[in-house]
XYZ file of C-alpha atoms in Angstrom:
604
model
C -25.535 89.650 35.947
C -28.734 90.548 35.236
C -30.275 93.737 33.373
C -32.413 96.225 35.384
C -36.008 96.039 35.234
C -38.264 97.397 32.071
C -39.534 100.212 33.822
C -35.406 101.429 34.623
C -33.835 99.804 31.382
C -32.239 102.104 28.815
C -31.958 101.781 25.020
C -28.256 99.946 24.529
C -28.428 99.476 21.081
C -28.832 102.912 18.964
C -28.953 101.944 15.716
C -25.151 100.362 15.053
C -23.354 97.681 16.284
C -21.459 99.563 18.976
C -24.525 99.239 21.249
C -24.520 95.554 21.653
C -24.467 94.712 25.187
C -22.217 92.524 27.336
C -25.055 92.617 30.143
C -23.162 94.609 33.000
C -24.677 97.679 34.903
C -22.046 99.883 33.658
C -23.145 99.781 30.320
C -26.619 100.355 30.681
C -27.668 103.911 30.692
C -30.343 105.324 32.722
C -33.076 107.256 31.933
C -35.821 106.826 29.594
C -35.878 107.870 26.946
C -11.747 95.171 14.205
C -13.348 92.686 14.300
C -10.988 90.348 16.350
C -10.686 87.180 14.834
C -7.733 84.286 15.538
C -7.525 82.439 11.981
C -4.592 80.694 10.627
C -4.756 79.953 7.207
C -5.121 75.835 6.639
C -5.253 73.710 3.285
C -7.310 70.938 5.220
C -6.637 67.150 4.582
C -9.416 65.953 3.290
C -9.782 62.271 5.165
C -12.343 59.973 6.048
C -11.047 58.265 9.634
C -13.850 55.736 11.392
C -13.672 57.041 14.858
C -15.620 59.525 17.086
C -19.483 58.786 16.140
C -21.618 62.214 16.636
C -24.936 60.876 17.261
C -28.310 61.652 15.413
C -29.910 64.908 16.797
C -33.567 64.035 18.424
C -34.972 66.146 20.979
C -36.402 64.621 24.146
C -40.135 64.675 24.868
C -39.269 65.320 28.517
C -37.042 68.132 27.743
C -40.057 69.326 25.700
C -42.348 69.361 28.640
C -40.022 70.446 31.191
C -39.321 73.489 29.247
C -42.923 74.393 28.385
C -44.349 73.509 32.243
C -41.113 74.760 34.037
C -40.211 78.079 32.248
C -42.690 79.142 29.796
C -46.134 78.861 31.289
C -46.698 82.460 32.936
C -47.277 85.235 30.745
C -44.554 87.756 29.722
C -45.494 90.987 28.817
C -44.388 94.191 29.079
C -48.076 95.451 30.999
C -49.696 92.616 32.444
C -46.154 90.642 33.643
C -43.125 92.027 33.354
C -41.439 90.297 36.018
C -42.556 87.241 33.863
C -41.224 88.395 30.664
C -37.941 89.406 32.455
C -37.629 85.618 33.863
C -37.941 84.433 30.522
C -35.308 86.730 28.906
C -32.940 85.700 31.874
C -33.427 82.124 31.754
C -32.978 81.766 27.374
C -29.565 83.893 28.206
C -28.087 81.764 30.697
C -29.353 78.705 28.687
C -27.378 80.004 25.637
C -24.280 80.619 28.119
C -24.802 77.459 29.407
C -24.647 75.476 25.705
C -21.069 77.346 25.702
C -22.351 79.907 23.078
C -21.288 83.893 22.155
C -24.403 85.548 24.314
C -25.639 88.936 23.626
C -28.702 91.139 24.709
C -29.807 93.890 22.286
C -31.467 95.918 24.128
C -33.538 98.709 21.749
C -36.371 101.612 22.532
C -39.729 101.987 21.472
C -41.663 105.371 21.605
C -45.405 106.092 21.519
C -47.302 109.108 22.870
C -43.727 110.116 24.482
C -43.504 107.361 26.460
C -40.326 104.879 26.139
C -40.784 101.211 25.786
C -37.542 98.992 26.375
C -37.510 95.699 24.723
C -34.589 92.814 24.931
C -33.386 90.432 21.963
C -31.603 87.442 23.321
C -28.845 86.382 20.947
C -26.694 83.193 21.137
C -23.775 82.668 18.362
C -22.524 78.905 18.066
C -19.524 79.960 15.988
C -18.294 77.733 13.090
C -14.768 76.960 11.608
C -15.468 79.941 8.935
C -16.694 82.774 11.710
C -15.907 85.900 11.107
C -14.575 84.900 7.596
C -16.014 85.520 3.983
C -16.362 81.934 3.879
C -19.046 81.784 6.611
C -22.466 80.583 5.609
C -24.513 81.588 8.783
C -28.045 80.076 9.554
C -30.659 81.852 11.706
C -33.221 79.940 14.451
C -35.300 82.480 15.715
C -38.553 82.241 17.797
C -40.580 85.222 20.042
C -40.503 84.908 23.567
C -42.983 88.013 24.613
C -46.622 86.299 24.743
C -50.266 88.476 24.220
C -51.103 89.567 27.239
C -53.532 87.888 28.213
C -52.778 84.593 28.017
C -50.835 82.075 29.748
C -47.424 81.636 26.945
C -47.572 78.122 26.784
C -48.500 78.253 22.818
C -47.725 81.173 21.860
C -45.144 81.374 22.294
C -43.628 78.626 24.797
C -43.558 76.237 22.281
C -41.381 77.754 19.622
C -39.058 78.866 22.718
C -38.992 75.406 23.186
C -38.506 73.963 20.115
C -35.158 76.443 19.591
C -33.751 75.721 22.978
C -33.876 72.276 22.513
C -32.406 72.458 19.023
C -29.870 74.765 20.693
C -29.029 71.958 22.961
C -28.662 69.369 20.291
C -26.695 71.625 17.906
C -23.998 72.249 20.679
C -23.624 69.284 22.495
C -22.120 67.451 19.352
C -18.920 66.640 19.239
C -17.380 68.119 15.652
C -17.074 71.487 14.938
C -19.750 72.968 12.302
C -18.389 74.964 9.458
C -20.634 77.639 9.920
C -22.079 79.701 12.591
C -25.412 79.029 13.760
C -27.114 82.296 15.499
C -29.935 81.461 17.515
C -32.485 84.828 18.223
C -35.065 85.278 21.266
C -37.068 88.510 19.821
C -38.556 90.942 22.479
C -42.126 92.839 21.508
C -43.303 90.486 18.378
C -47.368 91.121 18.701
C -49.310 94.616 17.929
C -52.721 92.858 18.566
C -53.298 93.810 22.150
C -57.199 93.431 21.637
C -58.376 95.953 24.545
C -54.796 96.696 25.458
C -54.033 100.125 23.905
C -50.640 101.134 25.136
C -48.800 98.897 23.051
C -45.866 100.773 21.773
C -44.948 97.858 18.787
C -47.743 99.347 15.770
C -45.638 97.764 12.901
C -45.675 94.267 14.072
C -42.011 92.127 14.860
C -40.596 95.321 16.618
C -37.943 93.303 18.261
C -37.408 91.396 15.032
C -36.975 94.783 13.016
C -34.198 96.313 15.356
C -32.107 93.451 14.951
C -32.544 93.017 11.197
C -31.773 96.957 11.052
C -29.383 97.286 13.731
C -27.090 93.921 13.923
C -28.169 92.013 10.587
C -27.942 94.464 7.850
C -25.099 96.771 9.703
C -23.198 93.626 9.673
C -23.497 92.798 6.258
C -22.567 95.962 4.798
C -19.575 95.962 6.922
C -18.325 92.161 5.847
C -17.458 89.989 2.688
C -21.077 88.271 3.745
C -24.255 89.398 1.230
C -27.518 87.913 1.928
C -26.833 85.264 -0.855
C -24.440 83.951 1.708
C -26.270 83.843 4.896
C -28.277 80.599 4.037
C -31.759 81.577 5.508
C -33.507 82.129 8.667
C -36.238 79.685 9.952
C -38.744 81.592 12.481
C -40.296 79.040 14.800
C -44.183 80.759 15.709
C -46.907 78.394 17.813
C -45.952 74.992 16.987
C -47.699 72.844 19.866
C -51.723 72.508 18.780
C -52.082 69.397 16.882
C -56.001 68.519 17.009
C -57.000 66.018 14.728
C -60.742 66.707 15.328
C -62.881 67.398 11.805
C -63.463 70.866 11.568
C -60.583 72.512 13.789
C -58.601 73.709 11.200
C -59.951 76.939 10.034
C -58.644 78.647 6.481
C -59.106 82.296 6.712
C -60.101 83.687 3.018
C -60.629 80.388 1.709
C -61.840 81.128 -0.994
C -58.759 83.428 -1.956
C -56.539 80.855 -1.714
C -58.175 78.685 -4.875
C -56.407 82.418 -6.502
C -52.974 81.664 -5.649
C -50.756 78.435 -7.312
C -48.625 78.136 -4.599
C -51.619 78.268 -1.643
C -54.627 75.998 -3.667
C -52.771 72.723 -3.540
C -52.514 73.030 0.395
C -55.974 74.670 1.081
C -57.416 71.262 -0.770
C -55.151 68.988 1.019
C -56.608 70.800 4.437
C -60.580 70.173 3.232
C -59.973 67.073 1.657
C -58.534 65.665 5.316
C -62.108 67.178 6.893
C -60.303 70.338 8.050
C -58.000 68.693 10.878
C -55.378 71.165 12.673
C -52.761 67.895 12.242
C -50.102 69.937 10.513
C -47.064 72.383 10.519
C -47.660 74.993 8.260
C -44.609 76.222 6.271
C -44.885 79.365 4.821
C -42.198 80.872 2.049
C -41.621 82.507 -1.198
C -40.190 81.037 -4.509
C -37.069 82.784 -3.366
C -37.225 80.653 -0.133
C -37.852 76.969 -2.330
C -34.133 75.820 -1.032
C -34.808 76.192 2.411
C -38.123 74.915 2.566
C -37.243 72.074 0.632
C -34.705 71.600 3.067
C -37.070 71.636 6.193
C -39.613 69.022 4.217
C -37.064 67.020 3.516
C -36.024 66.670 7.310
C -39.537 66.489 8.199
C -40.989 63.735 6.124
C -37.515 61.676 7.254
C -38.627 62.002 11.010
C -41.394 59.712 9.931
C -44.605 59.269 12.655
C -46.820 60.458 9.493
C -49.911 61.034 11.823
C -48.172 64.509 12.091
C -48.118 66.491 8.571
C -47.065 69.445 7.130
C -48.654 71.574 4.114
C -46.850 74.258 2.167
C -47.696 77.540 1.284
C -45.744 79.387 -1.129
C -46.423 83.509 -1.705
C -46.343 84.921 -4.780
C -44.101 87.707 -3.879
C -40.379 88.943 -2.802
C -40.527 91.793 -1.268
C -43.494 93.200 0.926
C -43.801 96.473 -0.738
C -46.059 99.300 -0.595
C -47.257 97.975 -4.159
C -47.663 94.503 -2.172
C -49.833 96.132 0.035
C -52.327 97.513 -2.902
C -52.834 93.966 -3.890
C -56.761 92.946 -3.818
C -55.017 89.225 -2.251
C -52.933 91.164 0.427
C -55.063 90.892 3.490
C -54.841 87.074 2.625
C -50.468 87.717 2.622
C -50.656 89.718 5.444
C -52.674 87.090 7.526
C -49.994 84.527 6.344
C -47.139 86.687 7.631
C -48.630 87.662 10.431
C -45.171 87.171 12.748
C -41.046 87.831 12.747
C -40.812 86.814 9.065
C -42.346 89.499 7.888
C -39.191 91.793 8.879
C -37.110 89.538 7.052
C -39.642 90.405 3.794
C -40.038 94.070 3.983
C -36.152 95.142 5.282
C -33.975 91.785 3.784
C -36.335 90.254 0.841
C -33.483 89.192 -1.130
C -32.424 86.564 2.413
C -34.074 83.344 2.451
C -36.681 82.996 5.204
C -39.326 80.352 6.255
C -42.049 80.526 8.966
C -43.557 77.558 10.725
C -46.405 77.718 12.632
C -49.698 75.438 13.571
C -51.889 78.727 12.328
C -52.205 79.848 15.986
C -55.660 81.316 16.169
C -57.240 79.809 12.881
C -57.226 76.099 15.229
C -59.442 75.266 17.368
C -58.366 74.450 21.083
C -60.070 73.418 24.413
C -61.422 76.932 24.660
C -62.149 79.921 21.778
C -59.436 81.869 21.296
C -61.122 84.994 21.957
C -62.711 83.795 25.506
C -59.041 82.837 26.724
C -57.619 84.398 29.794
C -54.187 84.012 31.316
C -55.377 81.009 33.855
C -56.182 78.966 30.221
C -52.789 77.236 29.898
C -53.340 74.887 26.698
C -53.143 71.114 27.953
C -49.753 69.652 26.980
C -50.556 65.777 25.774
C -48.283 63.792 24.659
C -50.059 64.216 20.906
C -49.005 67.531 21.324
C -45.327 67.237 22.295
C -44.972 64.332 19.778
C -46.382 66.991 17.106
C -43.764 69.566 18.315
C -40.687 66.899 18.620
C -40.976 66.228 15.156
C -40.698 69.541 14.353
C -37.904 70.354 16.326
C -36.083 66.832 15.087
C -36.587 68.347 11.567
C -35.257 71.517 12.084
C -31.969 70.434 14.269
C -31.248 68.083 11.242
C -31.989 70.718 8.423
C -30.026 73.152 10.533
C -26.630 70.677 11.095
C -26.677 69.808 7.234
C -26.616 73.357 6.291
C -24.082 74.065 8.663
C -21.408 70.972 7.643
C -21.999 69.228 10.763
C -19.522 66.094 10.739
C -21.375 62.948 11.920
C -18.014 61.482 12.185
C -15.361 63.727 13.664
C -12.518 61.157 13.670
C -10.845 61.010 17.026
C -11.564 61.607 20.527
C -11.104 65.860 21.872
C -10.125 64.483 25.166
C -7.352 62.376 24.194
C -6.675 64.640 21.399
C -6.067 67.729 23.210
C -2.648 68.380 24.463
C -3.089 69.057 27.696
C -5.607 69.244 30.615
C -6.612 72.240 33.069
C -3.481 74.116 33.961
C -1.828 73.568 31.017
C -0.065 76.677 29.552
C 2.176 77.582 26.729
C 4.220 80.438 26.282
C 5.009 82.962 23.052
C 4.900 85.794 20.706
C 1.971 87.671 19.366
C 3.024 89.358 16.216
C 0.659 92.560 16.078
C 2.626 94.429 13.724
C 5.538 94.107 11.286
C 7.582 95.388 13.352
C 5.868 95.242 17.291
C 5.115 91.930 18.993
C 4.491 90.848 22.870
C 4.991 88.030 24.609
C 1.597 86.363 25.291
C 0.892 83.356 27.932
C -1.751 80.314 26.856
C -3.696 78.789 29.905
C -6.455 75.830 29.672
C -8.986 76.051 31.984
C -11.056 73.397 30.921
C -11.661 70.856 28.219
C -14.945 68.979 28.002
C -15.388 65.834 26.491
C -17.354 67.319 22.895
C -14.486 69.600 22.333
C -15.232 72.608 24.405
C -12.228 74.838 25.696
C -11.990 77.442 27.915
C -8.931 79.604 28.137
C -7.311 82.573 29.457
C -5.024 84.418 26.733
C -2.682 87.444 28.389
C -0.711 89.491 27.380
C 1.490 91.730 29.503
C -1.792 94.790 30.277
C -4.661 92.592 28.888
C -6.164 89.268 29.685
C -9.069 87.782 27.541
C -10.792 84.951 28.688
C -12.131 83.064 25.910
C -14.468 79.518 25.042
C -14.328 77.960 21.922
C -14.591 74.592 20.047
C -11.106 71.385 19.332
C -11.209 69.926 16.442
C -9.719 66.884 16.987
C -9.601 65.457 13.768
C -7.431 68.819 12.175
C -6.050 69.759 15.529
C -7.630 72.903 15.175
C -8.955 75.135 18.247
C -11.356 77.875 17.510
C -11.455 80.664 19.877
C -13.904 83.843 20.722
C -15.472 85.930 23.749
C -18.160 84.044 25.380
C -19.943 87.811 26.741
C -18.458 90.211 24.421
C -18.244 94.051 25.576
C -20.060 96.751 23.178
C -19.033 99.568 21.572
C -15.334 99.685 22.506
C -13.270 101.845 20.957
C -16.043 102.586 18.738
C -15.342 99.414 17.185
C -18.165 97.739 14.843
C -19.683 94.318 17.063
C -17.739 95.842 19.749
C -15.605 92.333 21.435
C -18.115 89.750 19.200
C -15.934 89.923 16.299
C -12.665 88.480 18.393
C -11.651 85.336 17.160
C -8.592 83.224 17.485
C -8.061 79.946 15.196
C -4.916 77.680 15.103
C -3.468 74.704 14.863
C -1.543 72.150 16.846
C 1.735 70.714 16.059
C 3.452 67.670 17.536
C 6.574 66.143 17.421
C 8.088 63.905 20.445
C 7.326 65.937 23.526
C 6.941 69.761 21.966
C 4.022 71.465 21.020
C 3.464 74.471 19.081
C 0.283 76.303 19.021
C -0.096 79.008 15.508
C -2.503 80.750 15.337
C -4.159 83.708 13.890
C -5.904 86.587 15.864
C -8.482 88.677 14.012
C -11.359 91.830 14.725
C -11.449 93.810 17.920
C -10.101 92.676 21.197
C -10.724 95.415 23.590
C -8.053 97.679 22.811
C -6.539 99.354 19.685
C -3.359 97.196 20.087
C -5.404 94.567 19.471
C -7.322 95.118 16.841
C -6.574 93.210 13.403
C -9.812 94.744 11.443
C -10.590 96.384 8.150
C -6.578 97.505 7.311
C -5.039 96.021 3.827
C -8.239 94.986 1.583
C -9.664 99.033 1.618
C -13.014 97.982 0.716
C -15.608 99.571 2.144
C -16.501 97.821 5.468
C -12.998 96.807 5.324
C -13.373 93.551 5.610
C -11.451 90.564 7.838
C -7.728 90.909 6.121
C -5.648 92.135 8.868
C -4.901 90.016 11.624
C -2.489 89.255 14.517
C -0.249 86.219 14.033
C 0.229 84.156 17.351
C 3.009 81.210 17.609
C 2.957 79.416 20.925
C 5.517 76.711 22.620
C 5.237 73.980 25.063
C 8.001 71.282 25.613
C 9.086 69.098 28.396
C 12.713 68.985 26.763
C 14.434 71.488 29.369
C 17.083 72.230 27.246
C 15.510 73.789 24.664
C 15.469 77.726 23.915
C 12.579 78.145 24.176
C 10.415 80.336 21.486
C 11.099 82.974 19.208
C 9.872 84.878 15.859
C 12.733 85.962 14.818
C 13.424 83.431 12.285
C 9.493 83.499 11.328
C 9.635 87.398 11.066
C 12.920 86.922 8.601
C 11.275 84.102 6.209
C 8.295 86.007 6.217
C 9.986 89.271 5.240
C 11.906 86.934 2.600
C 8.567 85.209 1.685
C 6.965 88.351 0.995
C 3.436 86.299 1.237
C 0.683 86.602 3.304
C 1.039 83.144 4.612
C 4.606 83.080 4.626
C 4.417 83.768 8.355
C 2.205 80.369 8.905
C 5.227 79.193 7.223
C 8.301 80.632 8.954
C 6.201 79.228 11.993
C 5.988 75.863 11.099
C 9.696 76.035 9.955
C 11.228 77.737 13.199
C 9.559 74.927 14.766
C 10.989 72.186 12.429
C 14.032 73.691 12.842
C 14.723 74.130 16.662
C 13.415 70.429 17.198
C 16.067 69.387 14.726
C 13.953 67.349 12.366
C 15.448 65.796 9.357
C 12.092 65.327 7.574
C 8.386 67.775 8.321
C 5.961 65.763 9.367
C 2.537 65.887 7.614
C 1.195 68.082 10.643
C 3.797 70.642 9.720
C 3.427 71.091 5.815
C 3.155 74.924 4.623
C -0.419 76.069 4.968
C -1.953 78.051 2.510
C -3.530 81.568 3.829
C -7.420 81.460 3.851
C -8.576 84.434 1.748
């Protein structure tokens, strides 16, 4: 479904992370103006098995175009094309929901002379084996999709939209499951320089940026085992199309300013030795950001096709600061963070953050920047895509090592899987330590890179859920693919529901455990924040799930009672991973556990 128009939308998102919307009417308000997680505890096998090859990320030139000429080539703004900029917000949501991920739309307020402004974040969550964990290491791809308003979109910003769909595509149409989560961001209401234009309700610059740094990033932090030292950085993709190798495009505002700074000379040099060409990707950063930059050059200089180069600037600073601000150098910072990043600086300085860009207005295109209307579309050459391909190569790459992508995942999902659509298993969800409900298991689907979709009921609830096989560890990894906000006044409202397991065979049985953590859509199910009494809470509680299938009609079918025993015995918090594994050892009569059914240590 779609959300209403600008002029009708409502603010969704108030400042915590009950507002976060699952795009349906009945949430949105008009006018103007705990966390449910399924993880079962594994000590992995650590194995190297030739098998399943995931092949090298690299974008596709066509896929380039079709995305800059097809979607992003009208202007989108909230005065001169609304209608456009609601188009564009539709079509990076259902492109998300098509690459299978967790889609959201934050949908904030802005106020100026007591008028409301609605803006619209797009958020897509490719969740990895350690979501919704303390072990998580997430990585942020963001890019603005609201253009100035008058011009046409195509560079700024088409071609960063572009560059983070099509990484989007890459990153989830591999066939191993990631470690950690990669959340890709579409920010609403990124430019204050409206020229002429003096209604513009965004005076701080990266509005849209801001409210979700404020209201998702930081709430979510302080109410998780994840600090900023363990999100690994954020890469914020700005104009990245306008390669022109012509002497005397590039221009260096301040130039002189920048033979001041140790971390800008060596760059400003490298641009006037070359005769001032625009034939680079600026990447901006601080000292703090040196890993992640160093990551991205790495990646870049592998992609080869050295026509196309990069120069880095390093800033002397952390933190943008009022003190920052008194510096005699800061209008030559502020120029140089003139986009989403500088959000990141000012409200998160401590997270890593870089910002790519081909310097936007300081290169010279077909026509002056300040003549341009909305009918001057910047020509897309093939120079041009090739310039923004290797970008977008780089970044897929940088992203999938950060994340633990597998290259080779071992064995094949489909074959792997144990069963096909209609498939169901039946058992026991053990909510409490002394409540538990029988719960039914149905496959819907099961695509050939390891995507599942399921329906998980219970006897008054039903969650239908999408999620990742790991075929190598038989593990499935579960969560809402539209989560609802704000239920039950539940932090992340339905985004936080996760279920991870693990298969186990043995002759024709299968058994499915499983844990089930954060907020499902009802207290009953909600395994957040109980035993650890820190102060968000954290992930400990959880549900645990054990599920049966078997073709052996004579069996009993399955029951926790022996689990719930062993794990009262065990007095461990894995013991019930245990008592699983053992009730199922033990009703298939086994003289010896197999490998598949060894104890499994609890993942703290």
């Amino acid at each position: 479904m779609r959300t209403p128009s600008r002029r009708q939308r409502p603010c969704q998102f108030r400042g915590d992370l009950s507002d976060i919307s699952s795009n349906s009417p009945e949430r949105l308000r008009k006018g103007g103006g705990n966390t449910a997680t399924m993880i079962l505890s594994l000590s992995l096998l650590l194995v190297s098995i030739a098998g399943l090859e995931a092949a090298q990320p690299e974008s596709s030139r066509d896929a380039l175009r079709s995305l800059l000429t097809d979607h992003f080539t009208t202007p989108r703004h909230h005065v001169t094309n609304p209608d456009g900029l609601d188009a564009a917000e539709n079509f990076i949501y259902d492109t998300f929901k098509s690459y299978n991920m967790q889609v959201i739309k934050q949908v904030f307020s802005l106020r100026k002379n007591g008028d409301t402004f609605y803006g619209v974040n797009v958020l897509g969550l490719w969740p990895g084996r350690y979501f919704m964990t303390k072990q998580d290491k997430p990585v942020l791809l963001t890019a603005h999709y609201e253009s100035p308003y008058d011009m046409s979109g195509v560079e700024d910003n088409g071609s960063g939209l572009a560059a983070l769909l099509e990484s989007a595509r890459l990153i989830t149409s591999q066939p191993c499951l990631q470690d950690y989560t990669v959340v890709f961001t579409a920010f609403d209401f990124s430019a204050n320089l409206e020229r002429d234009l003096q209604i513009t309700p965004c005076a701080t610059l990266a509005c849209g940026c801001r409210k979700f740094v404020q209201n998702i990033l930081v709430p979510f932090m302080n109410n998780s085992d994840i600090g900023t030292n363990d999100i690994q950085g954020v890469i914020v993709l700005d104009a990245l199309l306008n390669y022109n190798n012509t002497p005397g495009a590039q221009e260096i505002p301040n130039e002189d300013s920048f033979q001041l700074v140790p971390g800008l000379v060596d760059s400003a040099n490298a641009i006037r030795d070359d005769g001032y060409r625009g034939d680079f990707v600026a990447v901006i950063s601080r000292e703090v950001d040196s890993p992640l930059a160093a990551a991205f050059n790495s990646k870049f200089d592998e992609a080869g096709n050295s026509q196309y180069k990069r120069r880095s600037l390093t800033l002397p600073f952390t933190a943008i600061t009022d003190q920052t601000k008194q510096d005699p150098l800061w209008p030559l910072y502020d120029g140089l963070t003139d986009a989403d990043v500088k959000a990141f600086y000012e409200v998160v300085p401590d997270l890593k953050a870089i910002f790519l860009t081909d310097t936007v207005i300081f290169r010279g295109r077909e026509k002056k920047w300040s003549s341009l209307t909305a009918d001057d579309s910047m020509t897309i050459t093939d120079e041009r895509l090739d310039f923004l391909k290797k970008t977008t190569d780089a970044v897929t790459r940088m992203v999938e090592d950060l994340t633990g992508h597998k290259e080779t995942c071992g064995k094949d999902p489909l074959t792997e899987f144990p069963g096909q659509a209609g498939y169901q298993m039946k058992g026991k969800l053990q909510m409490t330590d002394v409540t538990n409900e029988n719960v039914k298991f149905t496959v819907h689907d099961v695509q050939p890179h390891g995507i599942v979709t399921v329906t998980l009921a219970g006897q008054a609830w039903s969650l239908d859920m999408i999620g990742m096989f790991d075929p190598l560890e038989h593990i499935l990894h579960l969560h809402i693919q539209v989560p609802a906000a704000g239920v039950n006044g539940q932090y992340f409202g339905t985004i936080s529901c996760k279920v991870l397991g693990r298969f186990h065979f043995h002759d024709s049985a299968v058994m499915f455990t499983a844990r089930m953590r954060g907020h499902c859509g009802s207290s009953e199910l909600t395994f957040y924040g109980g035993r650890g009494g820190g102060s968000g809470g954290g992930f400990e509680r959880a549900g645990f799930m054990a599920l049966y299938k078997s073709d052996d009609t004579g069996s009993s079918g399955p029951s926790l009672a022996l689990p719930v025993v062993l794990s009262l015995l065990g007095g461990m918090a894995f013991s019930a991973a245990l008592a699983a594994v053992a009730w199922f050892v033990y009703t298939r009569r086994l003289a010896n556990a197999s490998a598949n059914s060894l104890p499994m240590k609890e993942n703290q």
